[in-house]
Amino acid sequence: MSLPEHAHGHESAIKTPRQLLITVILAFLIPIAVIILLVNLVGSSIRTGAGSDSQSEEAIARRIQPVAGFKLVDADAPKVFKTGEQVYQATCSACHGTGVAGAPKFGDKDAWAKYIAQGYEDLLKNALHGIGAMPPKGGNAALDDFEVARAVVYMTNQAGASFDEPKEPAADGDAAQPAAAAAAAETPKADATEPATAEPAAAEPAAAPTAVAQAEPQPAAQADADNTVGKKLYESICVTCHSIGLAGAPKFGDKNAWAPYIQTGMDTMLKNAITGVNAMPPRGSSQASDDELKAAIQYMVDAAQ
């Protein structure tokens, strides 16, 4: 006798031992997989900055470190001069690295040929006193003449010249001692038999009341003191182009030239300084940090307001 047709609807889907085994295994694996995914999801949501090192000791140290560092320097120690390469990287590369404003590009033998033909003395003279769009000492007045000479030799030799490395000047102390000895020898000694006559020193007049007012710092000087980091970077790097408005750079202190840039905001100006814009190379061809660049921009903006 056959079963009614409706009885077939209640038959189990598991018809073989193999299907039963697969069903049992999946019944264990699927819940376990779901539990593992939920644990990972909850764990990642409570970790701060997951996927980054923002909370590592190194990252925290970088964020809290001061903008400018300092080191103790012995005032009596001999001066340590920069090498030609160091001067080039810090000052000259802003223009010679890209060949901006007609400056002969670093390493370009054809561009340097006519200048090398003029001779080392003329090259050094032009570098010290300025020529064309190039300001004296490349705009970095803090450079020693010997450091400028080293930079000239470094750049020209990289372009095919064979100038000798300039000799380092004698230490000030070494030169001062012979000069002092010579001055002492020329000074006549006082005759011990002659009576010494001492004249009373005249009393100094009292300082005028206006002296106190003159000693008070001016607002501009106070602003410079408040942004020493920006001023230092400007005088060592930015001054090369911004002091004379080279290659379209807004000239230092020129309100009209700086107005369009100031309107874009600090974030835009800082971004352009970091990545470079128009003739300006990234970071002005320096190794300045973002904070130092921002300080230099603020220093120039303050001077143009």
Coordinates of C-alpha atoms in Angstrom, one line a residue:
M1 CA 0.0 0.0 0.0
S2 CA 1.4 3.4 -0.9
L3 CA 1.6 6.4 1.5
P4 CA -0.6 9.4 1.0
E5 CA 0.9 12.3 -1.1
H6 CA 0.9 14.7 1.9
A7 CA 3.3 12.4 3.8
H8 CA 6.2 13.2 1.5
G9 CA 6.3 16.9 2.7
H10 CA 7.5 15.9 6.2
E11 CA 10.5 13.9 5.1
S12 CA 14.0 15.1 6.4
A13 CA 16.4 16.9 4.1
I14 CA 19.2 14.7 5.5
K15 CA 19.0 11.5 3.7
T16 CA 22.5 10.1 3.8
P17 CA 25.2 9.8 6.6
R18 CA 27.4 12.1 4.7
Q19 CA 24.9 14.9 4.7
L20 CA 24.4 14.4 8.5
L21 CA 28.1 14.7 9.1
I22 CA 28.4 17.9 7.1
T23 CA 25.4 19.4 9.0
V24 CA 27.0 18.6 12.4
I25 CA 30.3 20.1 11.4
L26 CA 28.7 23.3 10.1
A27 CA 26.6 23.6 13.2
F28 CA 29.9 23.9 15.2
L29 CA 32.0 26.0 12.8
I30 CA 29.5 28.7 11.9
P31 CA 28.8 29.9 15.5
I32 CA 32.5 29.8 16.3
A33 CA 33.3 32.0 13.2
V34 CA 30.6 34.4 14.2
I35 CA 31.9 34.7 17.7
I36 CA 35.5 35.3 16.5
L37 CA 34.3 38.1 14.1
L38 CA 32.3 39.8 16.9
V39 CA 35.3 39.7 19.2
N40 CA 37.6 41.3 16.6
L41 CA 35.0 44.0 15.8
V42 CA 34.6 44.9 19.5
G43 CA 38.3 44.9 20.1
S44 CA 39.2 47.1 17.2
S45 CA 36.5 49.7 18.1
I46 CA 38.0 50.3 21.6
R47 CA 41.6 50.6 20.4
T48 CA 42.7 54.2 20.0
G49 CA 44.1 54.9 16.5
A50 CA 43.8 51.3 15.4
G51 CA 46.0 50.6 12.4
S52 CA 48.5 53.4 13.2
D53 CA 51.4 54.1 15.6
S54 CA 49.9 57.4 16.9
Q55 CA 50.1 56.2 20.5
S56 CA 53.6 54.8 20.3
E57 CA 56.3 56.3 22.4
E58 CA 58.2 57.6 19.3
A59 CA 55.0 59.3 17.9
I60 CA 54.2 60.9 21.2
A61 CA 57.8 62.1 21.6
R62 CA 57.6 63.8 18.2
R63 CA 54.4 65.6 19.0
I64 CA 55.5 67.0 22.3
Q65 CA 59.1 67.9 21.4
P66 CA 59.8 71.7 21.3
V67 CA 59.8 73.5 18.0
A68 CA 63.3 74.7 18.4
G69 CA 66.2 72.9 20.2
F70 CA 69.3 74.4 21.6
K71 CA 72.8 73.3 22.4
L72 CA 75.6 74.7 24.6
V73 CA 78.4 76.2 22.6
D74 CA 81.8 77.2 24.0
A75 CA 82.2 80.9 23.1
D76 CA 86.0 80.5 23.2
A77 CA 86.0 77.5 20.9
P78 CA 87.3 78.0 17.3
K79 CA 84.6 78.7 14.7
V80 CA 83.5 75.6 12.8
F81 CA 83.0 76.6 9.2
K82 CA 80.4 75.0 6.9
T83 CA 81.5 73.0 4.0
G84 CA 80.8 74.1 0.5
E85 CA 78.1 71.4 0.1
Q86 CA 76.5 72.4 3.4
V87 CA 76.3 76.1 2.2
Y88 CA 74.9 75.0 -1.1
Q89 CA 72.2 72.8 0.4
A90 CA 71.2 75.5 3.0
T91 CA 71.3 78.6 0.8
C92 CA 72.4 78.3 -2.8
S93 CA 70.1 75.4 -3.8
A94 CA 67.0 77.6 -3.6
C95 CA 68.0 79.1 -7.0
H96 CA 70.9 77.0 -8.4
G97 CA 69.0 73.8 -7.7
T98 CA 66.3 74.7 -10.2
G99 CA 68.0 77.3 -12.3
V100 CA 65.5 79.9 -11.3
A101 CA 65.9 83.6 -12.5
G102 CA 68.7 82.7 -14.8
A103 CA 70.9 81.1 -12.1
P104 CA 73.2 78.4 -13.6
K105 CA 71.8 75.1 -12.6
F106 CA 73.8 72.9 -10.3
G107 CA 75.9 70.4 -12.3
D108 CA 75.0 71.9 -15.7
K109 CA 78.4 72.2 -17.4
D110 CA 77.1 74.2 -20.3
A111 CA 75.3 76.8 -18.1
W112 CA 78.4 77.2 -15.9
A113 CA 81.0 77.3 -18.7
K114 CA 80.9 81.1 -19.3
Y115 CA 81.1 81.8 -15.5
I116 CA 84.0 79.5 -14.9
A117 CA 85.8 81.1 -17.8
Q118 CA 85.7 84.4 -15.8
G119 CA 87.9 82.9 -13.2
Y120 CA 87.6 82.2 -9.5
E121 CA 88.3 85.7 -8.3
D122 CA 85.4 87.2 -10.3
L123 CA 83.1 84.4 -9.3
L124 CA 83.8 84.9 -5.6
K125 CA 83.5 88.7 -5.9
N126 CA 80.0 88.3 -7.5
A127 CA 79.0 85.8 -4.9
L128 CA 80.0 88.1 -2.0
H129 CA 78.6 91.3 -3.4
G130 CA 75.7 90.1 -5.5
I131 CA 75.0 90.3 -9.2
G132 CA 71.9 90.4 -11.3
A133 CA 69.0 88.8 -9.3
M134 CA 71.4 87.2 -6.8
P135 CA 71.7 89.2 -3.5
P136 CA 75.1 89.4 -1.6
K137 CA 76.1 86.0 -0.2
G138 CA 73.0 84.5 -1.7
G139 CA 70.9 86.5 0.8
N140 CA 72.4 84.8 3.8
A141 CA 74.4 87.6 5.5
A142 CA 75.4 85.2 8.4
L143 CA 77.7 83.3 6.1
D144 CA 81.5 83.9 6.4
D145 CA 83.4 85.0 3.3
F146 CA 85.3 81.7 3.6
E147 CA 82.1 79.7 3.6
V148 CA 80.9 81.5 0.5
A149 CA 84.3 80.8 -1.2
R150 CA 83.8 77.1 -0.3
A151 CA 80.4 77.1 -1.9
V152 CA 81.7 78.7 -5.1
V153 CA 84.4 76.1 -5.4
Y154 CA 82.0 73.3 -4.7
M155 CA 79.4 74.3 -7.3
T156 CA 81.9 75.2 -10.0
N157 CA 83.9 72.0 -9.6
Q158 CA 80.7 70.0 -9.9
A159 CA 80.2 71.7 -13.2
G160 CA 83.7 70.9 -14.6
A161 CA 86.0 73.4 -13.0
S162 CA 89.1 72.5 -11.0
F163 CA 89.5 75.3 -8.5
D164 CA 91.6 74.6 -5.4
E165 CA 89.8 74.4 -2.0
P166 CA 90.3 77.8 -0.3
K167 CA 92.5 77.8 2.8
E168 CA 90.8 78.1 6.1
P169 CA 91.5 81.5 7.8
A170 CA 93.6 81.5 11.0
A171 CA 91.8 81.5 14.3
D172 CA 91.1 84.9 15.8
G173 CA 93.1 84.1 18.9
D174 CA 96.2 83.1 16.9
A175 CA 96.1 86.4 15.0
A176 CA 95.3 88.5 18.0
Q177 CA 98.3 87.4 20.0
P178 CA 101.0 88.6 17.6
A179 CA 99.1 91.8 17.0
A180 CA 98.9 92.5 20.8
A181 CA 102.6 91.7 21.2
A182 CA 103.5 94.1 18.4
A183 CA 101.3 96.8 20.0
A184 CA 102.9 96.3 23.4
A185 CA 106.4 96.6 21.9
E186 CA 105.6 99.9 20.2
T187 CA 104.1 101.4 23.4
P188 CA 106.7 103.5 25.3
K189 CA 107.1 102.6 28.9
A190 CA 106.5 105.2 31.5
D191 CA 109.6 106.7 33.2
A192 CA 109.6 105.6 36.9
T193 CA 111.4 108.7 37.9
E194 CA 108.6 111.0 36.7
P195 CA 105.9 111.6 39.3
A196 CA 102.5 110.3 38.2
T197 CA 99.8 112.8 38.0
A198 CA 96.3 111.6 38.2
E199 CA 93.5 113.8 37.0
P200 CA 90.2 113.4 38.7
A201 CA 87.7 111.8 36.3
A202 CA 84.9 114.1 35.3
A203 CA 81.5 113.1 36.7
E204 CA 79.3 111.7 34.0
P205 CA 76.1 113.8 33.5
A206 CA 72.9 112.2 34.6
A207 CA 71.0 110.3 31.9
A208 CA 68.3 112.3 30.2
P209 CA 64.7 111.3 31.0
T210 CA 64.2 110.2 27.4
A211 CA 66.7 107.4 27.7
V212 CA 64.2 105.2 29.4
A213 CA 61.8 105.7 26.7
Q214 CA 64.4 104.9 24.0
A215 CA 65.3 101.7 25.7
E216 CA 61.8 100.3 25.5
P217 CA 61.5 97.7 22.8
Q218 CA 59.6 98.7 19.7
P219 CA 56.6 96.5 18.6
A220 CA 58.5 95.2 15.6
A221 CA 61.5 94.2 17.7
Q222 CA 59.2 92.5 20.1
A223 CA 57.5 90.6 17.3
D224 CA 60.9 89.4 16.1
A225 CA 61.8 88.2 19.6
D226 CA 58.6 86.3 19.8
N227 CA 59.2 84.4 16.6
T228 CA 63.0 83.6 16.7
V229 CA 62.5 80.3 14.9
G230 CA 60.7 81.9 11.9
K231 CA 63.2 84.8 11.8
K232 CA 66.2 82.4 11.8
L233 CA 64.7 80.3 8.9
Y234 CA 63.9 83.4 6.9
E235 CA 67.3 84.8 7.3
S236 CA 69.0 81.5 6.3
I237 CA 66.7 80.2 3.5
C238 CA 63.8 82.4 2.5
V239 CA 65.7 85.6 2.3
T240 CA 67.3 84.5 -1.0
C241 CA 64.1 85.0 -3.0
H242 CA 61.8 87.0 -0.7
S243 CA 64.2 89.8 0.1
I244 CA 64.2 91.0 -3.5
G245 CA 61.0 89.4 -4.8
L246 CA 62.9 87.0 -7.0
A247 CA 61.0 84.9 -9.6
G248 CA 57.7 86.3 -8.4
A249 CA 58.2 85.6 -4.7
P250 CA 56.3 88.2 -2.6
K251 CA 58.9 90.6 -1.3
F252 CA 59.5 90.8 2.4
G253 CA 57.4 93.6 4.0
D254 CA 55.5 94.4 0.8
K255 CA 51.8 94.5 1.9
N256 CA 50.4 94.6 -1.6
A257 CA 52.5 91.6 -2.7
W258 CA 51.5 89.5 0.3
A259 CA 47.8 90.4 0.4
P260 CA 46.6 87.7 -2.1
Y261 CA 48.6 85.0 -0.3
I262 CA 47.4 86.1 3.2
Q263 CA 43.8 85.9 2.0
T264 CA 44.3 82.2 1.1
G265 CA 45.0 81.4 4.8
M266 CA 47.9 79.8 6.7
D267 CA 47.0 76.2 5.7
T268 CA 47.2 77.0 2.0
M269 CA 50.5 78.9 2.4
L270 CA 52.0 76.2 4.5
K271 CA 50.9 73.5 2.0
N272 CA 52.5 75.4 -0.9
A273 CA 55.7 75.9 1.1
I274 CA 55.9 72.1 1.8
T275 CA 55.1 70.9 -1.7
G276 CA 56.6 73.8 -3.6
V277 CA 54.7 76.2 -5.9
N278 CA 55.7 77.8 -9.2
A279 CA 59.5 78.6 -9.0
M280 CA 59.7 77.8 -5.3
P281 CA 61.1 74.3 -4.6
P282 CA 59.6 72.1 -1.9
R283 CA 60.5 73.5 1.6
G284 CA 62.6 76.1 -0.2
S285 CA 65.2 73.4 -0.8
S286 CA 65.8 73.1 2.9
Q287 CA 65.3 70.4 5.6
A288 CA 63.0 72.6 7.6
S289 CA 60.2 70.9 9.5
D290 CA 56.5 71.8 9.0
D291 CA 56.5 73.8 12.3
E292 CA 59.6 75.7 11.2
L293 CA 58.1 76.5 7.8
K294 CA 54.9 77.7 9.5
A295 CA 57.0 80.0 11.8
A296 CA 58.8 81.5 8.9
I297 CA 55.6 82.1 7.0
Q298 CA 54.1 83.8 10.1
Y299 CA 57.3 85.9 10.4
M300 CA 56.9 87.2 6.8
V301 CA 53.2 87.7 7.2
D302 CA 53.7 89.7 10.3
A303 CA 56.2 91.9 8.5
A304 CA 53.6 92.6 5.7
Q305 CA 50.8 93.7 8.0

